[in-house]
Short mmCIF file of C-alpha atoms in Angstrom, two decimals:
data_model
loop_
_atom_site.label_atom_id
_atom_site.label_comp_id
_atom_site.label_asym_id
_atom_site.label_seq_id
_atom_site.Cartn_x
_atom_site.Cartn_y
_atom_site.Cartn_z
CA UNK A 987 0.96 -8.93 -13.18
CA UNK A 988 1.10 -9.28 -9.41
CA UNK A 989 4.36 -10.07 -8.24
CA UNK A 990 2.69 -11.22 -4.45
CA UNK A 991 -0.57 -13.73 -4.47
CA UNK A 992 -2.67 -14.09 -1.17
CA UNK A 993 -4.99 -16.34 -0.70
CA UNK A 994 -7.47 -16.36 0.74
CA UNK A 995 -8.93 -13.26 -0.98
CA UNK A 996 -11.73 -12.96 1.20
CA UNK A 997 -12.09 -14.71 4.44
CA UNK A 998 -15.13 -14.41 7.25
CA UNK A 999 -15.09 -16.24 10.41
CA UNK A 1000 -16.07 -15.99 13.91
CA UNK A 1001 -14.91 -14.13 17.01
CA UNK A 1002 -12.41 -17.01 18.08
CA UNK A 1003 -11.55 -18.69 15.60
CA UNK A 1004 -7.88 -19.24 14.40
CA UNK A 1005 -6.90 -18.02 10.94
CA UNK A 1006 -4.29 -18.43 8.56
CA UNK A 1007 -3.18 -16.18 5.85
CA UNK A 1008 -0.80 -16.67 2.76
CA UNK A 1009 1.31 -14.55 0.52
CA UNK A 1010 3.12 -16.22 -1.93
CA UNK A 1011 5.42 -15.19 -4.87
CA UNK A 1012 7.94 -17.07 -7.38
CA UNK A 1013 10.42 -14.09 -7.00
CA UNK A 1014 12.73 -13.41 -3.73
CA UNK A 1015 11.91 -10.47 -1.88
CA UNK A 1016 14.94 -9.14 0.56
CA UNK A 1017 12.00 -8.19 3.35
CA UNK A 1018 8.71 -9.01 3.43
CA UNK A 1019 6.14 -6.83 5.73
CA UNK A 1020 2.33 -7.14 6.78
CA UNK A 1021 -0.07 -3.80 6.76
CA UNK A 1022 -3.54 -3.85 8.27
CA UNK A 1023 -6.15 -1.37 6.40
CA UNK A 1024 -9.28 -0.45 7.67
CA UNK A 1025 -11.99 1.29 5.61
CA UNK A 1026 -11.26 4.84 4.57
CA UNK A 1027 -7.60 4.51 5.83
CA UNK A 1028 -4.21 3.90 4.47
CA UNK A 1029 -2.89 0.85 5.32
CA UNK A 1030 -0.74 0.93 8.68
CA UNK A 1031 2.40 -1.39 9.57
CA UNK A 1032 2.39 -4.18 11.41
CA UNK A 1033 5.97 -6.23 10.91
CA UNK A 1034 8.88 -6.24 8.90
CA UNK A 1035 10.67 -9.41 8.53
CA UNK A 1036 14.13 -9.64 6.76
CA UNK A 1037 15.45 -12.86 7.46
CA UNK A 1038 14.31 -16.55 6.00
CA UNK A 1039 12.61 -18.64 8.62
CA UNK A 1040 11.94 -15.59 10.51
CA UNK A 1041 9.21 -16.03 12.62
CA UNK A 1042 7.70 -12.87 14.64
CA UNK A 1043 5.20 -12.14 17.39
CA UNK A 1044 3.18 -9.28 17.78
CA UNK A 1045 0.65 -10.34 20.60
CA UNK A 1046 -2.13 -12.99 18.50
CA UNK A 1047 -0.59 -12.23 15.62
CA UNK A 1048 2.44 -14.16 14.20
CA UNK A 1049 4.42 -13.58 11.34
CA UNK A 1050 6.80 -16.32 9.10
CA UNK A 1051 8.77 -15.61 6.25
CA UNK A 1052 9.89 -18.65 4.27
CA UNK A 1053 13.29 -20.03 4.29
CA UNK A 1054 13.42 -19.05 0.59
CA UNK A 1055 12.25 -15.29 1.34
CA UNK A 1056 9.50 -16.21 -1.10
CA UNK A 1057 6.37 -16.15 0.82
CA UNK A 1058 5.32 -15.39 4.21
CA UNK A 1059 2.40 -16.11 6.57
CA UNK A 1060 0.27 -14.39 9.22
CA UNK A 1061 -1.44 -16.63 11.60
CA UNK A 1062 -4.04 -14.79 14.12
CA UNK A 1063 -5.21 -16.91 17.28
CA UNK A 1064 -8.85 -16.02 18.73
CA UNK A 1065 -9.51 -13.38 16.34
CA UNK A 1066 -11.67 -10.73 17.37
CA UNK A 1067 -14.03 -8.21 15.45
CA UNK A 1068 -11.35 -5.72 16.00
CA UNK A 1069 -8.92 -7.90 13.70
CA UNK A 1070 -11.41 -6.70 11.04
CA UNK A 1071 -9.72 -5.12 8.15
CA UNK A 1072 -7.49 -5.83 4.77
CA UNK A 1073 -4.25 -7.72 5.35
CA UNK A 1074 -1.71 -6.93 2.77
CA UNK A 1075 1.52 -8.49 2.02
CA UNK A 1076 4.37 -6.19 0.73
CA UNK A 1077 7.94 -7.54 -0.73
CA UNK A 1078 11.04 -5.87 -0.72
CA UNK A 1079 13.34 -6.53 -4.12
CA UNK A 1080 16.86 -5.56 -3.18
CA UNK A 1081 17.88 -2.65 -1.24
CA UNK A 1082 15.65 -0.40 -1.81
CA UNK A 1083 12.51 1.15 -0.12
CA UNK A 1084 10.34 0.33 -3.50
CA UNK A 1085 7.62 -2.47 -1.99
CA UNK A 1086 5.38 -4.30 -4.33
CA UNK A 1087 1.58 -5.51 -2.70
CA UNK A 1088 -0.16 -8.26 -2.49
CA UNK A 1089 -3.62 -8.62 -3.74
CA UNK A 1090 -5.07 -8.09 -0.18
CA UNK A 1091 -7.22 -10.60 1.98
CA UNK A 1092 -10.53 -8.58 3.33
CA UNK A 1093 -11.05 -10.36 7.00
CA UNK A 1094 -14.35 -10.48 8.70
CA UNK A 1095 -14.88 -11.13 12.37
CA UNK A 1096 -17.67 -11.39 13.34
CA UNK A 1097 -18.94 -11.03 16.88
CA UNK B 84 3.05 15.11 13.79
CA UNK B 85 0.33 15.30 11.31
CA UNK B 86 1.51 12.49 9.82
CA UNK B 87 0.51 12.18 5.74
CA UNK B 88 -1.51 14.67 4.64
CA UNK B 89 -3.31 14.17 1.56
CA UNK B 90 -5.76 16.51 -0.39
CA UNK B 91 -8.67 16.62 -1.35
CA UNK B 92 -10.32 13.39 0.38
CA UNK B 93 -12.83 13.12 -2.44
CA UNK B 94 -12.79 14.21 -5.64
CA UNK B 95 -15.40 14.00 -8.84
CA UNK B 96 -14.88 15.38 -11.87
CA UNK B 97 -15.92 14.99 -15.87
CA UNK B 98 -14.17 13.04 -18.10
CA UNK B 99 -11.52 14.54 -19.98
CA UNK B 100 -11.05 17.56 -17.53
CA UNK B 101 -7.72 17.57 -15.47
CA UNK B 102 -7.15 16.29 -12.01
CA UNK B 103 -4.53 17.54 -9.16
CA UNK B 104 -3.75 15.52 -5.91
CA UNK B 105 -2.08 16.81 -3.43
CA UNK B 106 0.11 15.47 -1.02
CA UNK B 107 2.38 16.90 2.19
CA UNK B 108 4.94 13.96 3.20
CA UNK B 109 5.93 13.52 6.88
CA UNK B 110 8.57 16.18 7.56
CA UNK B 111 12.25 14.66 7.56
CA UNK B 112 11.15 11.77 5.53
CA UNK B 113 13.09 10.84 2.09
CA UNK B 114 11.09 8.98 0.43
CA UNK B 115 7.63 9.92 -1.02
CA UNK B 116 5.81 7.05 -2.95
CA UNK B 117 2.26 7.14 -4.65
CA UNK B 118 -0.03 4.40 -4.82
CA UNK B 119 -3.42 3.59 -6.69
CA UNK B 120 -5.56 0.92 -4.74
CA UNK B 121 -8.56 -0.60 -7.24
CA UNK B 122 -10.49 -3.79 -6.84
CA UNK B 123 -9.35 -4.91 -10.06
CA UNK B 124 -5.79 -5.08 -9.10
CA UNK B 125 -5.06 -4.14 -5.82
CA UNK B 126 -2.47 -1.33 -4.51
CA UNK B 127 -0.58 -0.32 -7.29
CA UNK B 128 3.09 1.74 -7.08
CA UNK B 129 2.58 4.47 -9.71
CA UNK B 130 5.83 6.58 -8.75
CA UNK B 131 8.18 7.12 -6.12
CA UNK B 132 11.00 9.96 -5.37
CA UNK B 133 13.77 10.32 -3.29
CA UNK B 134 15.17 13.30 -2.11
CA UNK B 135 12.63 15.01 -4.60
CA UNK B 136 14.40 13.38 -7.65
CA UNK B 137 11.88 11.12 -9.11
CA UNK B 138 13.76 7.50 -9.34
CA UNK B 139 11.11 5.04 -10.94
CA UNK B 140 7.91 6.24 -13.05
CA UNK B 141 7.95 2.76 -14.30
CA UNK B 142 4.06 2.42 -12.81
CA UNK B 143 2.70 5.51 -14.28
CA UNK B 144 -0.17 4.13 -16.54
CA UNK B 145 -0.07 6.50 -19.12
CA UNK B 146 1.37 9.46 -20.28
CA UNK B 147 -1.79 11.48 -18.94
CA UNK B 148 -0.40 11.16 -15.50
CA UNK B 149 2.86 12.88 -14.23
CA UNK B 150 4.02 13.57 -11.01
CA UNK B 151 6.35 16.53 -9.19
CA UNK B 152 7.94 17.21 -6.07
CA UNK B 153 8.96 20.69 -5.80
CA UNK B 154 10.60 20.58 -2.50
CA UNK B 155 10.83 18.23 0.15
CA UNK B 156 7.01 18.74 1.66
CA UNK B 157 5.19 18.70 -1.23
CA UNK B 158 4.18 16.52 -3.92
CA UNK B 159 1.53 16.53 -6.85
CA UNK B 160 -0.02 13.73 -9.51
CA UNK B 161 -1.49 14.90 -12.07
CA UNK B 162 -4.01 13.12 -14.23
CA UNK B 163 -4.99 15.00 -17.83
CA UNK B 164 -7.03 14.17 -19.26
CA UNK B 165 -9.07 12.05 -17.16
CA UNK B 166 -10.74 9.01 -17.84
CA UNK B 167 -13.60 7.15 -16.17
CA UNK B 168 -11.14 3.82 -15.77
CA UNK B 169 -8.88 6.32 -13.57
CA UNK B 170 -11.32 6.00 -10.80
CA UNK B 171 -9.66 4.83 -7.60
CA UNK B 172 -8.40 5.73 -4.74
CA UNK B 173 -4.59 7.37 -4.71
CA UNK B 174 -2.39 6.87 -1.82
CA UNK B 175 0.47 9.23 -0.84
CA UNK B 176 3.01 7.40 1.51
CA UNK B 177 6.56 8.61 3.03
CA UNK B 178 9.16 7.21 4.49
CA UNK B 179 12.57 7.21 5.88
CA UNK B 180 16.23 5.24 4.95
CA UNK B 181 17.23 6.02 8.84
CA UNK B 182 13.47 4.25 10.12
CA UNK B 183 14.22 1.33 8.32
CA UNK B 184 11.39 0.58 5.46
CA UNK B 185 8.35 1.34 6.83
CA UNK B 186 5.91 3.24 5.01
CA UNK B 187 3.39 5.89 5.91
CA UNK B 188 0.44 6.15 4.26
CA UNK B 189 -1.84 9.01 4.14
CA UNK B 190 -5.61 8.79 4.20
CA UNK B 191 -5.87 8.76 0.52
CA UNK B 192 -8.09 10.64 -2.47
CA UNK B 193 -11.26 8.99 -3.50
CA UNK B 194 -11.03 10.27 -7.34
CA UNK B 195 -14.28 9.53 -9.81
CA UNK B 196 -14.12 10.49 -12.76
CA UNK B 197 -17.75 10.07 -14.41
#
């Protein structure tokens, strides 16, 4: 049982486009953070939010975590083929440095 | 620094015969954590330690797989005997209570077990 859903699971667009990503979950997470993986790679941070409502910018990239520190959003502008890769969604329970995944969402952009 | 270091990259092998990752944490780092990423069902937390003291195991499939941490720069998971539904890929991440949560993943094992 996956304790974090994303949707969509796969998503290709083109180089431009605006895309939205979910990550949702019936359980409260204490932080919430993003990870970019590219093929043949572990997946690498991008942010760490902690706080509900918290909304975060990291260049095209922004980051929400709900008011209920349920789920959490990533919204890149004018995606580029270098945005390419699997976005996964990792909750926090408690105080601990024990994350639980998402089920991923495999981007495509394509030139 | 080398950052995770995980070995071997790839590894095949015949069911039922016995499988060792390796894995060298990021020195200074607390927390060592292993992961198994499928397309079935995603990245999966088998085990993590702390301080070398393993604290939840609670993710280990079976009792086939086990995991040690001698010391504070190494770590093994051990699969035996293996089975064709353990092929996957196995992470090895570390991280660090003072660097707030962020985890460090290492490049990972391809295991197949045919």
């Amino acid at each position: 049982t996956q304790l974090l859903e994303q949707s969509p699971q796969f998503l290709s667009i083109q180089e431009g486009e605006n895309l939205t990503v979910y990550c949702n979950s019936s359980s409260v997470f204490s932080s919430l953070q993003w990870y970019r993986q590219e093929p043949g790679e572990g997946p690498v941070l991008l942010v760490t939010v902690v706080t509900g409502g918290e909304v975060k910018k990291l260049k095209r990239l922004t980051f929400q975590f709900g008011d209920a520190r349920k789920d959490s959003s990533l919204h890149i502008t004018a995606a580029q083929p270098g945005d390419t890769g699997l976005y996964l969604c990792a909750g926090a329970r408690g105080t601990g440095n024990q994350f639980y995944f998402g089920t991923g969402t495999s981007l495509t952009v394509i030139p | 620094d080398a950052g995770v270091i995980q070995s071997p990259r790839h590894e095949v092998t015949e069911m039922g015969q016995e499988v060792t990752l390796r894995c060298k944490p990021i020195s200074g780092h607390d927390y060592l954590f292993w992961y198994r990423q499928t397309m079935m069902r995603g990245l999966e937390l088998l085990i993590y330690f702390n301080n070398n003291v393993p604290i939840d195991d609670s993710g280990m499939p079976e009792d086939r797989f086990s995991a040690k941490m001698p010391n504070a720069s190494f770590s093994t998971l051990k699969i035996q005997p293996s089975e064709p539904r353990d092929s996957a890929v196995y992470f090895c991440a570390s991280s660090y209570v003072g660097g707030g949560t962020e985890a460090f993943f290492g490049q990972g094992t391809r295991l197949t077990v045919v």
